[in-house]
Structures are given as structure tokens and as C-alpha cells.
mmCIF file of C-alpha atoms in Angstrom:
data_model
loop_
_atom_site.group_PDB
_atom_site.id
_atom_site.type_symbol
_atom_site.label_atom_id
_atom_site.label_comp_id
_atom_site.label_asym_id
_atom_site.label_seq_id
_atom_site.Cartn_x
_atom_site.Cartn_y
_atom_site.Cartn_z
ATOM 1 C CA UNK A 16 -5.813 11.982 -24.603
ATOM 2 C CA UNK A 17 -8.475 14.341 -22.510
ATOM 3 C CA UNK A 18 -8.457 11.424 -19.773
ATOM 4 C CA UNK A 19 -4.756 11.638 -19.757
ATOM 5 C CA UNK A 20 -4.746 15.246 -19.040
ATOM 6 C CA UNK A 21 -7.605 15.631 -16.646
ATOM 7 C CA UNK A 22 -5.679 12.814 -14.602
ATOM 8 C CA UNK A 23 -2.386 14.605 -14.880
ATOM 9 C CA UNK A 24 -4.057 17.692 -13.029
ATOM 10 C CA UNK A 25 -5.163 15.692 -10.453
ATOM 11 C CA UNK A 26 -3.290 13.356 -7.495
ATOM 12 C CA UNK A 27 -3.901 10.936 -5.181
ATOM 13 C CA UNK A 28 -1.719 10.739 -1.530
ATOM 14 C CA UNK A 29 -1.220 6.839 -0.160
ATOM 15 C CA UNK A 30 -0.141 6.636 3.581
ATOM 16 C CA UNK A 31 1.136 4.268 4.890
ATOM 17 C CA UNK A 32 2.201 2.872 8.605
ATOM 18 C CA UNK A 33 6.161 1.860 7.814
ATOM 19 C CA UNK A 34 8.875 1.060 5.349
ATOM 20 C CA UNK A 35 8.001 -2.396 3.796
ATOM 21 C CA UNK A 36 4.208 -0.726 3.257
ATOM 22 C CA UNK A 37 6.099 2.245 1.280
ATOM 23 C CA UNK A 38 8.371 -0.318 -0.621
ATOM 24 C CA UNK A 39 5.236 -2.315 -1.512
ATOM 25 C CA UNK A 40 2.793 0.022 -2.408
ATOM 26 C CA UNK A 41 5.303 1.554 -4.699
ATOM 27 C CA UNK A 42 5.891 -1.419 -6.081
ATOM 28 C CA UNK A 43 2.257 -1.766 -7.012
ATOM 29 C CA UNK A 44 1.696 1.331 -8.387
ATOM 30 C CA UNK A 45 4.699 0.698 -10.666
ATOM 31 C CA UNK A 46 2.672 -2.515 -11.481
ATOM 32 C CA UNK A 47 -0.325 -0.642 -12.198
ATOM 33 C CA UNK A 48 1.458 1.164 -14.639
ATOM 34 C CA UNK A 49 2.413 -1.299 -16.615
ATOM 35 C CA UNK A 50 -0.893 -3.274 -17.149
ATOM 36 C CA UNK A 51 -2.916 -0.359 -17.512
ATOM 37 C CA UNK A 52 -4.429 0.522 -21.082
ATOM 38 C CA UNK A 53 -4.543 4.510 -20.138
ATOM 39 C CA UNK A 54 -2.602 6.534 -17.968
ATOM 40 C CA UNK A 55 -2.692 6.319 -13.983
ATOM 41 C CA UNK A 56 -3.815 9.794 -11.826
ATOM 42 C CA UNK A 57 -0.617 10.417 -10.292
ATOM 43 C CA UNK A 58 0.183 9.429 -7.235
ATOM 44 C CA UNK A 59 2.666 9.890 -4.194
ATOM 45 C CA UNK A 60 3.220 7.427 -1.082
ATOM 46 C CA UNK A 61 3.606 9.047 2.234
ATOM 47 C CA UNK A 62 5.005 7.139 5.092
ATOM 48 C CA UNK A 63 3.501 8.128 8.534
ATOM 49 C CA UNK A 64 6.297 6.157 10.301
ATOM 50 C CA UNK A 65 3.541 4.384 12.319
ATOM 51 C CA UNK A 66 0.162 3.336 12.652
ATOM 52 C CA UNK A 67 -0.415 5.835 15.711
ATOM 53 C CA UNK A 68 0.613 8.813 13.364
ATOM 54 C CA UNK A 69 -2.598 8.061 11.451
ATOM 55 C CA UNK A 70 -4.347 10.574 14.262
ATOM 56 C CA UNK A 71 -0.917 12.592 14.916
ATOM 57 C CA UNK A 72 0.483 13.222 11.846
ATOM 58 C CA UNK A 73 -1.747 12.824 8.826
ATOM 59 C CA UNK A 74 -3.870 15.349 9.224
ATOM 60 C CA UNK A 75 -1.181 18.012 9.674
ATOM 61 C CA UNK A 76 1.337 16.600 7.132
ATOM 62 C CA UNK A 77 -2.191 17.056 4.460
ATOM 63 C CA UNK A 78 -2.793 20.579 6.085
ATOM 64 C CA UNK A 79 0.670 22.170 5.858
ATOM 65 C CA UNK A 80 2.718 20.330 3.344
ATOM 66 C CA UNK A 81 0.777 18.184 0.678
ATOM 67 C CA UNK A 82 -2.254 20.742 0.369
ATOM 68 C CA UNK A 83 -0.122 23.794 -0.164
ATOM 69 C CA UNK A 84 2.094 22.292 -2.624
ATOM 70 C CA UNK A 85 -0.693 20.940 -4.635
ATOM 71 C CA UNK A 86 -2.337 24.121 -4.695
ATOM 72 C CA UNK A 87 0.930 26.025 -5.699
ATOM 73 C CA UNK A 88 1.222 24.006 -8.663
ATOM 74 C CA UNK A 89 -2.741 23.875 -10.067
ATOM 75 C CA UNK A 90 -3.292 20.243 -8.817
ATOM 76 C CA UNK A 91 -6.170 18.876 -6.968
ATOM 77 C CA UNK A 92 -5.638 16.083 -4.152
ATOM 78 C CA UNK A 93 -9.239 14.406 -5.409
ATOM 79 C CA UNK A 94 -8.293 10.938 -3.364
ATOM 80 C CA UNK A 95 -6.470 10.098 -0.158
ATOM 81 C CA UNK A 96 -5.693 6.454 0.897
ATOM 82 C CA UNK A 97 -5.027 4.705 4.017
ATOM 83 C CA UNK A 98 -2.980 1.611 4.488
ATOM 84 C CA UNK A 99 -2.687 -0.322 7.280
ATOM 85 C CA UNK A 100 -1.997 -3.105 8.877
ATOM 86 C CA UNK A 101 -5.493 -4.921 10.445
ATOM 87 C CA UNK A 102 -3.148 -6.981 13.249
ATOM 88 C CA UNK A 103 -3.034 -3.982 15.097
ATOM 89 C CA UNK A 104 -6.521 -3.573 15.368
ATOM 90 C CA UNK A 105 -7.581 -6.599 15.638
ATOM 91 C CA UNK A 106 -4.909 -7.859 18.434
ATOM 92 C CA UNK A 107 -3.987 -5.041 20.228
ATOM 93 C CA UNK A 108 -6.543 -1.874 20.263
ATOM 94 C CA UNK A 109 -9.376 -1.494 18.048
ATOM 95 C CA UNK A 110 -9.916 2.086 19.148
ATOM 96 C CA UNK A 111 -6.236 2.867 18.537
ATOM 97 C CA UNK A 112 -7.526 4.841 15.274
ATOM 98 C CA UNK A 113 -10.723 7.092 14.824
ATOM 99 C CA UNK A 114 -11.493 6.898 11.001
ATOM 100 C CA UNK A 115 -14.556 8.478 10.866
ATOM 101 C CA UNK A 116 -12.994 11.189 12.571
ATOM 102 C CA UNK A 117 -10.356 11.229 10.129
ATOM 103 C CA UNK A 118 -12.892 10.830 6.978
ATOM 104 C CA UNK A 119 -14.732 13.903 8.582
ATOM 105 C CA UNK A 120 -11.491 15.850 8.966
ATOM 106 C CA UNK A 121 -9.958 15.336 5.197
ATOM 107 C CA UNK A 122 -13.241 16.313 3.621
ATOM 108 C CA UNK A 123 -13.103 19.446 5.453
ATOM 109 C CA UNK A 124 -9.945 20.095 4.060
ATOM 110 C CA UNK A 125 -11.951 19.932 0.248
ATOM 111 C CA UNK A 126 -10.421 16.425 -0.823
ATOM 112 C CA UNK A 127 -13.296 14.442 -2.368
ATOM 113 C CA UNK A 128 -12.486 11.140 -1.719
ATOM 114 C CA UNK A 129 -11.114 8.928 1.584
ATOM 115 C CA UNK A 130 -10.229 4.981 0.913
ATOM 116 C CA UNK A 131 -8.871 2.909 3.847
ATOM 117 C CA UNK A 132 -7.023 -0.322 2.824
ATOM 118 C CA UNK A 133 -6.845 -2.771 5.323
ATOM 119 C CA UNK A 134 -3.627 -5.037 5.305
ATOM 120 C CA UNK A 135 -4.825 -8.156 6.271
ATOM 121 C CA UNK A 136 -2.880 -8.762 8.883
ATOM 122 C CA UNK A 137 0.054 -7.203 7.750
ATOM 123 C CA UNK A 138 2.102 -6.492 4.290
ATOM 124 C CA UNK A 139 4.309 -10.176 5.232
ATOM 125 C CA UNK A 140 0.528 -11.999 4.981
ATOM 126 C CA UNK A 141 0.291 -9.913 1.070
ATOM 127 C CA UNK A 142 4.097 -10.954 -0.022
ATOM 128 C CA UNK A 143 2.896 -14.620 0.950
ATOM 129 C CA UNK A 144 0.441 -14.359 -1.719
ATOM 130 C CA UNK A 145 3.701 -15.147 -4.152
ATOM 131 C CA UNK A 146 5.284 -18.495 -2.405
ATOM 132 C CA UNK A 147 6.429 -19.015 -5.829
ATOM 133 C CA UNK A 148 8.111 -15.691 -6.547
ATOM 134 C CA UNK A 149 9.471 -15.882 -2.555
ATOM 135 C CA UNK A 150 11.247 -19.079 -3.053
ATOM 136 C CA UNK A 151 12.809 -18.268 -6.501
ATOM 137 C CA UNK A 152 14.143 -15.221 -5.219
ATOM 138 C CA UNK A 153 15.441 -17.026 -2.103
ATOM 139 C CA UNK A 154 16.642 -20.093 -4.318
ATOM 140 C CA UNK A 155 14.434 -22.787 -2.542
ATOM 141 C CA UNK A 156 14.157 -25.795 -4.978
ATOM 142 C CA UNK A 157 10.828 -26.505 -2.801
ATOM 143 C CA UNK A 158 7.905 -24.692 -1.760
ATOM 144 C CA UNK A 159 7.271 -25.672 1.634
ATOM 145 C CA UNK A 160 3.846 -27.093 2.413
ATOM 146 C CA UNK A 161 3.639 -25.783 6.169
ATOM 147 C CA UNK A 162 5.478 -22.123 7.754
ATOM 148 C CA UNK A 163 6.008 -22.053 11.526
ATOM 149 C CA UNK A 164 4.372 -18.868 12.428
ATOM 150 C CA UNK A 165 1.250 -17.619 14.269
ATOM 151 C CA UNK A 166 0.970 -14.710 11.692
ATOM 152 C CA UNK A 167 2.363 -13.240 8.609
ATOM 153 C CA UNK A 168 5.547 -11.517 9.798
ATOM 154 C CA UNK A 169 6.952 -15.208 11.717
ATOM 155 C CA UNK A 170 5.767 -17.515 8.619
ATOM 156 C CA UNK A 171 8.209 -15.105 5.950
ATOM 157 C CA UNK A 172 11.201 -15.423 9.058
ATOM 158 C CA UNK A 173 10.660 -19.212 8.775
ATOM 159 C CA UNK A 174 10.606 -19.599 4.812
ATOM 160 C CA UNK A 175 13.883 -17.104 4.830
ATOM 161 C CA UNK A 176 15.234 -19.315 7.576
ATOM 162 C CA UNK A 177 15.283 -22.220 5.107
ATOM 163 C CA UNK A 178 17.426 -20.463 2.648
ATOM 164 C CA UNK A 179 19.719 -19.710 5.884
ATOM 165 C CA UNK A 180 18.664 -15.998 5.827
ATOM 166 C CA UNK A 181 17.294 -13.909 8.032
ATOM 167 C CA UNK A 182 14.154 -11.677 7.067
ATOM 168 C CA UNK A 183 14.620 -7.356 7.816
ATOM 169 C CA UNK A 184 11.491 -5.778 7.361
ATOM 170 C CA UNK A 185 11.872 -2.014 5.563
ATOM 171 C CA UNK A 186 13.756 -0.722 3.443
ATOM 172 C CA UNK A 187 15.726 -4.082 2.630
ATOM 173 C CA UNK A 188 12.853 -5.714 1.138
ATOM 174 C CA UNK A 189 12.858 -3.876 -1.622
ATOM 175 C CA UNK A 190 15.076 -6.731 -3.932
ATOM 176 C CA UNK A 191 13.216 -8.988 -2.769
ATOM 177 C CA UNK A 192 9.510 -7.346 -3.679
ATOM 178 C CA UNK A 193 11.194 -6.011 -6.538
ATOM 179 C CA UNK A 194 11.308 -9.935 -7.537
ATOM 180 C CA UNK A 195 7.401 -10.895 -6.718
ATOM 181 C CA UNK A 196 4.779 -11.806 -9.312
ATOM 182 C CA UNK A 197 2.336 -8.516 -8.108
ATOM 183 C CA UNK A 198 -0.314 -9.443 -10.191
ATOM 184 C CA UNK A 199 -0.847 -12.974 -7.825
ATOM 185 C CA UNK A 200 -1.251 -10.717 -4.975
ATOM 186 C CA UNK A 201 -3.573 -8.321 -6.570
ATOM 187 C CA UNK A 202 -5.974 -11.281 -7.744
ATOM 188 C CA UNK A 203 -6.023 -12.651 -4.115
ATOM 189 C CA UNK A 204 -6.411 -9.001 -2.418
ATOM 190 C CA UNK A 205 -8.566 -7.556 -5.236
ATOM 191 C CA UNK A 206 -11.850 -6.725 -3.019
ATOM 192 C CA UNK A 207 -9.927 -4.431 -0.614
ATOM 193 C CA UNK A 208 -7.743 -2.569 -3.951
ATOM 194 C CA UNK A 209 -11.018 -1.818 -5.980
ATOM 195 C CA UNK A 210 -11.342 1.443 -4.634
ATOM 196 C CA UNK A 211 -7.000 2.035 -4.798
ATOM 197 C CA UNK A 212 -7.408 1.036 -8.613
ATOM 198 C CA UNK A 213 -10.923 2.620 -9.642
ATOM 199 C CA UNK A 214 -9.546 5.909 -8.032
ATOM 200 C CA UNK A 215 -5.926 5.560 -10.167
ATOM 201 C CA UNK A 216 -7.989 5.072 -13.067
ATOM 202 C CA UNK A 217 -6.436 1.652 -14.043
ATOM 203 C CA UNK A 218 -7.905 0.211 -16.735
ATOM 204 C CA UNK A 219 -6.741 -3.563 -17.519
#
């Protein structure tokens, strides 16, 4: 019971870049919570709207909003988390995002921890993870051996293609990762959610 109450005066803040992100990473915390022997540290997920916000927009939204409200109500931001997706970085700038800078700047602001998760190469490549749990909800008799698709986002438009649907990312996902076997994908993206989980104070 003490763990239970330290973590309820504590909180961790996820961003993330976009919608599916949000609908995911809510989805996995809702996972957490239901495999975990104590209680999670509370947590909220923030969605920057975009990857380029991470420099814009983080470090404001932490300053003038999150901080301030914590604060009002006795509650210490101890952990905050950054999702993204690595395909940006790795195709089209590397440089597009300072995190050291960022690291520097969030300590400043007295919150203890920083943990970057990087999507690799986007949240589509993660929801692959369950080809099983995709083709049930989709109501393909088959798995299909091969996806057309140079990366993660092309290969999910292909298997919905074979169910004569057509993939939206955000917001509409949510039925769909509402109906995926989490725990697959954690097992295969474990190493990069160590630090998610060890800070939530999961305990399996």
C-alpha cells in the first residue's frame, strides 16, 4: 500500500508526434494496467501534433500548462517521455530534433527523469508486430507471407487492401488497436520500453 501512494503523488507526461501514437500508447498503458501486480505511477499522453513540435511546443506546453497544474494539486512530474517515430530521422533530417538540448532544458525545469522512445520506424512497423491480431480484426482467413511496402505505414495499406479496406491513420485506429494482442508487441519492442515500464513501476 505505501508504493501505491507514493506513486499516486507522483506522474509521468508521454508525448507523442500524432494521433495513432496517442491511440497506441494509451492503449499500452491500459495494458500495463492490467498485467501489473501493483499499481502504475499515473500517467497522461500529450500529443505534440508533430514531430517538429518536439523543439516548439514541448517545452512550453511543460512550462505553462503541465508544471503548474501539477504543482497546484501536490504532484510531482518525476518522468517525461518522448515518442517518436525514427523514419524521420533516419530518412529525412537527423538534426530535425536537438535532444540533448531538450534533456538539458526539462531538468532545468526540476523533472528528474527524461526517456526518449524511438518508434522504429513508425507506430504501423509496432502494430505489425500482431499479424495475427491484424488479420482477425480485418477477417483475413490467411496471414499473408509477403506486404508490398518499402516501410511500415505502405505494408499495413497493403494487408488492409486485402480485406478491401483502406487504412486512416489517427484517430480511426483506435477499433482496430483496441483489437491487438499488446503483449506480442511489447515482447518484440521490449529493449526500447524498459525505461517506459521501470519508470510506471510495472511489475509483471
Amino acid at each position: 500500500m505505501k508504493r501505491q501512494k507514493e506513486n499516486k503523488s507522483q506522474r509521468i507526461v508521454i508525448f507523442v508526434e500524432g494521433d495513432t501514437d496517442e491511440v497506441f500508447f494509451k492503449a499500452l498503458l491500459e495494458y500495463y494496467k492490467s498485467v501489473s501486480r501493483t499499481e502504475l505511477v499515473p500517467c497522461d499522453v500529450c500529443n505534440l501534433k508533430g514531430v517538429t513540435r518536439y523543439t516548439s511546443k514541448l517545452l512550453a506546453k511543460l512550462k505553462n500548462d503541465i508544471l503548474p497544474d501539477a504543482k497546484s494539486k501536490n504532484i510531482n512530474i518525476r518522468t517525461v517521455c518522448c515518442s517518436y517515430d525514427t523514419d524521420v530521422f533516419e530518412v529525412r533530417n537527423p538534426l530535425i530534433v536537438n535532444w540533448d538540448s531538450i534533456r538539458k532544458s526539462v531538468k532545468r525545469m526540476g523533472v528528474e527523469n527524461f526517456i526518449r522512445i524511438g518508434v522504429c520506424s513508425s507506430i504501423e512497423d509496432w502494430i505489425l508486430d500482431d499479424m495475427e491480431g491484424l488479420c482477425a480484426y480485418l477477417k483475413l482467413k490467411q496471414i499473408p507471407n509477403v506486404l508490398k511496402g518499402t516501410d511500415g505505414n505502405a505494408k499495413l495499406s497493403d494487408l488492409y487492401s486485402k480485406a478491401r479496406r483502406t487504412y486512416s491513420k489517427g484517430y480511426a485506429t483506435h477499433e482496430m488497436i483496441k483489437n491487438l494482442d499488446l503483449s506480442k508487441i511489447r515482447v518484440k519492442r521490449q529493449s526500447v520500453l524498459n525505461e517506459l515500464e521501470e519508470a510506471l513501476d510495472v511489475k509483471w
